[in-house]
């Protein structure tokens, strides 16, 4: 294949400079994933601080002001710097490979996005060393909590500025995710043959383009309020704090789907490979992704039922509707597994863990979409449990599934299976031990964002269980880090498709892939070109 | 390209539909316009794809093209450039500077223009 031409390298082929100046989508993908995992470790440490503080009633390990900073940074880092960016990293690595392209459409824009994301994350955390400490208005920075009277410190400014950078970076990334699969597909890779993961990223990119600009706007308005006395959100001067909530959630709810759609894609790929069956209901899965993306643009005010200032029936109805395409996805995963030759390697374990956890998150989501229930559960630990089941039990589990699944492709070494199983067991047990009790705590009336609680409340035992769960999660994460270290030490040559049964194009090139991805592309005659290549005896079936 | 156009067209229809539904249930203007714009934005892209439909040929749409053709029309890709990271630093400096230190903003702005110029030079 006469793939592409490259100008000669002038700066460096290896070493740190090579990484600083790289525009290779695979390297940028790796940088994104490593950085987001780094932020995950920090945010996880902060979660442990929260759980240590709440393990027993009336403790004072961190005081109230520090506690506010800790949960703000935990939430911010998990959402803006870990889950969504990991998806971006994975997509950066995979989209060109999956569609048979040598690169992203705009490699330098891609590099710019990554560096701006990193600088944004560092800016958010730079608040820690400022005089007033880091931001403490929660990950939502609602006015008036984030206004200059309540949050006078420069930490809040750095938080807003840092996230503005990540938001700009996200928009730039989305341009690449949209243009590349539309324009750069290899011959034969029609739109209806591209893998589900790439489709999910197209839907995600559309969401980013619609949702991130409003966020940037909201932040600009916050800054104007804080520094020029603009008073957009100050009711004393005719402003309206609910306006901030509208704009924030117009971003915030689609953002939730920016954090889950890529991982629906991951689960689809993993389930099919380890069930040794083609994906069931390909078209349905694609349409469901777009239905979810579309509906998610019309549900923002379900986060605002209790303000009494929004049309509750409309937003409740739209929110209920999202359960339908999500249900379709679940149905299709189960149908893909049905009568398959299922094997339970670590990626599949995490995929099944994802389905179980996300189901709980999804069903409690439908409950919360009903305003009468939401009036009771709003701002309680019930809500905390709900969204951790979707984002932690859901997205985070899918991230681990992806990590184990594509690790051999990226690094040329498989992660150790035994350590992987231990990691999964600790995570699954720990996660449910940590978050199931929170539903009950919420029903018993424990509010979120409190740094301690009285012994008489009777919440001690459930909180202790939750903290033990967090400890298990931490040990599980340590096992993962150990696994990466030992597995990278015993690298051995791997075939193109180390799992056997891989069907999308990334499994038709070496582990790791060469510069510009493919030495030769196989003919693309179906949705499963790599499978057709490795199993020509079945190729006719998949081309039907 | 047809599929891409259909993706954007159906998103347009969806946005406009939801906007109408929202107006019918709430009679509230701001949300209606916001949702309507979300449809209209897609209409713009769909319209563009419609206008270029004859001219733009995408390899991927050739269902039975031999793989050997891949990449021939794709062109030159650089594997490295020092400017994206510099541009990111300038952007960060500009944003932080505007709020916290005008001098930093000024310097970052100048550096930003120089970097953009370098990026353009590198491309031609
Ligand atoms: C892995 C173990 C995790 C533990 C033990 C944990 C624990 C907690 C706890 C106890 C709170 C409530 C703090 C409070 O309201 O006082 C909290 C808040 C939060 N967590 Fe997690 N979390 C974990 C993972 C995640 C993940 C994966 C995400 C993903 C996106 C996440 C996002 C958030 C957010 C957004 C908040 C709300 C912060 C705020 O109120 O502003 N957490 N977490």
XYZ file of C-alpha atoms in Angstrom, chain B residues 3-72:
70
model
C -24.916 8.385 5.083
C -23.183 11.351 6.681
C -25.767 13.662 5.154
C -28.536 11.476 6.494
C -27.001 11.526 9.988
C -27.086 15.317 9.979
C -30.507 15.538 8.348
C -32.120 13.230 10.880
C -30.424 15.157 13.702
C -31.937 18.334 12.240
C -35.389 16.791 12.136
C -34.951 15.547 15.675
C -33.854 18.949 17.012
C -36.694 20.783 15.325
C -39.179 18.136 16.471
C -38.101 18.375 20.109
C -38.148 22.143 19.912
C -41.761 22.074 18.637
C -42.741 19.602 21.334
C -41.099 21.787 23.969
C -42.973 24.838 22.771
C -46.277 22.977 22.737
C -45.824 21.750 26.308
C -44.296 24.867 27.856
C -44.874 27.942 25.625
C -41.435 29.034 26.780
C -39.351 30.968 24.247
C -35.733 30.606 25.354
C -35.702 26.810 25.492
C -37.592 26.620 22.213
C -35.004 28.784 20.465
C -32.104 26.875 22.052
C -33.465 23.530 20.915
C -34.376 24.984 17.526
C -30.816 26.233 17.074
C -29.528 22.777 17.857
C -31.567 21.519 14.908
C -30.591 24.426 12.691
C -26.860 23.883 13.325
C -27.135 20.388 11.907
C -29.176 21.673 8.978
C -26.190 23.840 8.072
C -23.815 20.860 7.933
C -26.372 18.720 6.078
C -26.842 21.568 3.596
C -23.103 21.824 3.025
C -22.810 18.087 2.437
C -25.708 18.350 -0.022
C -24.045 21.157 -1.963
C -20.721 19.303 -2.328
C -22.314 15.876 -2.891
C -21.210 15.551 -6.529
C -17.681 16.847 -6.018
C -16.506 15.104 -2.885
C -15.468 11.514 -3.494
C -14.603 9.466 -0.448
C -12.605 6.234 -0.809
C -14.687 4.582 1.854
C -17.834 4.844 -0.201
C -16.397 2.597 -2.926
C -17.857 -0.640 -1.661
C -15.707 -3.009 -3.714
C -12.573 -0.974 -4.341
C -9.366 -2.966 -3.961
C -7.490 -2.229 -0.768
C -4.329 -1.432 -2.733
C -5.868 1.897 -3.596
C -5.915 2.909 0.054
C -4.154 6.080 0.919
C -3.078 7.106 -2.566
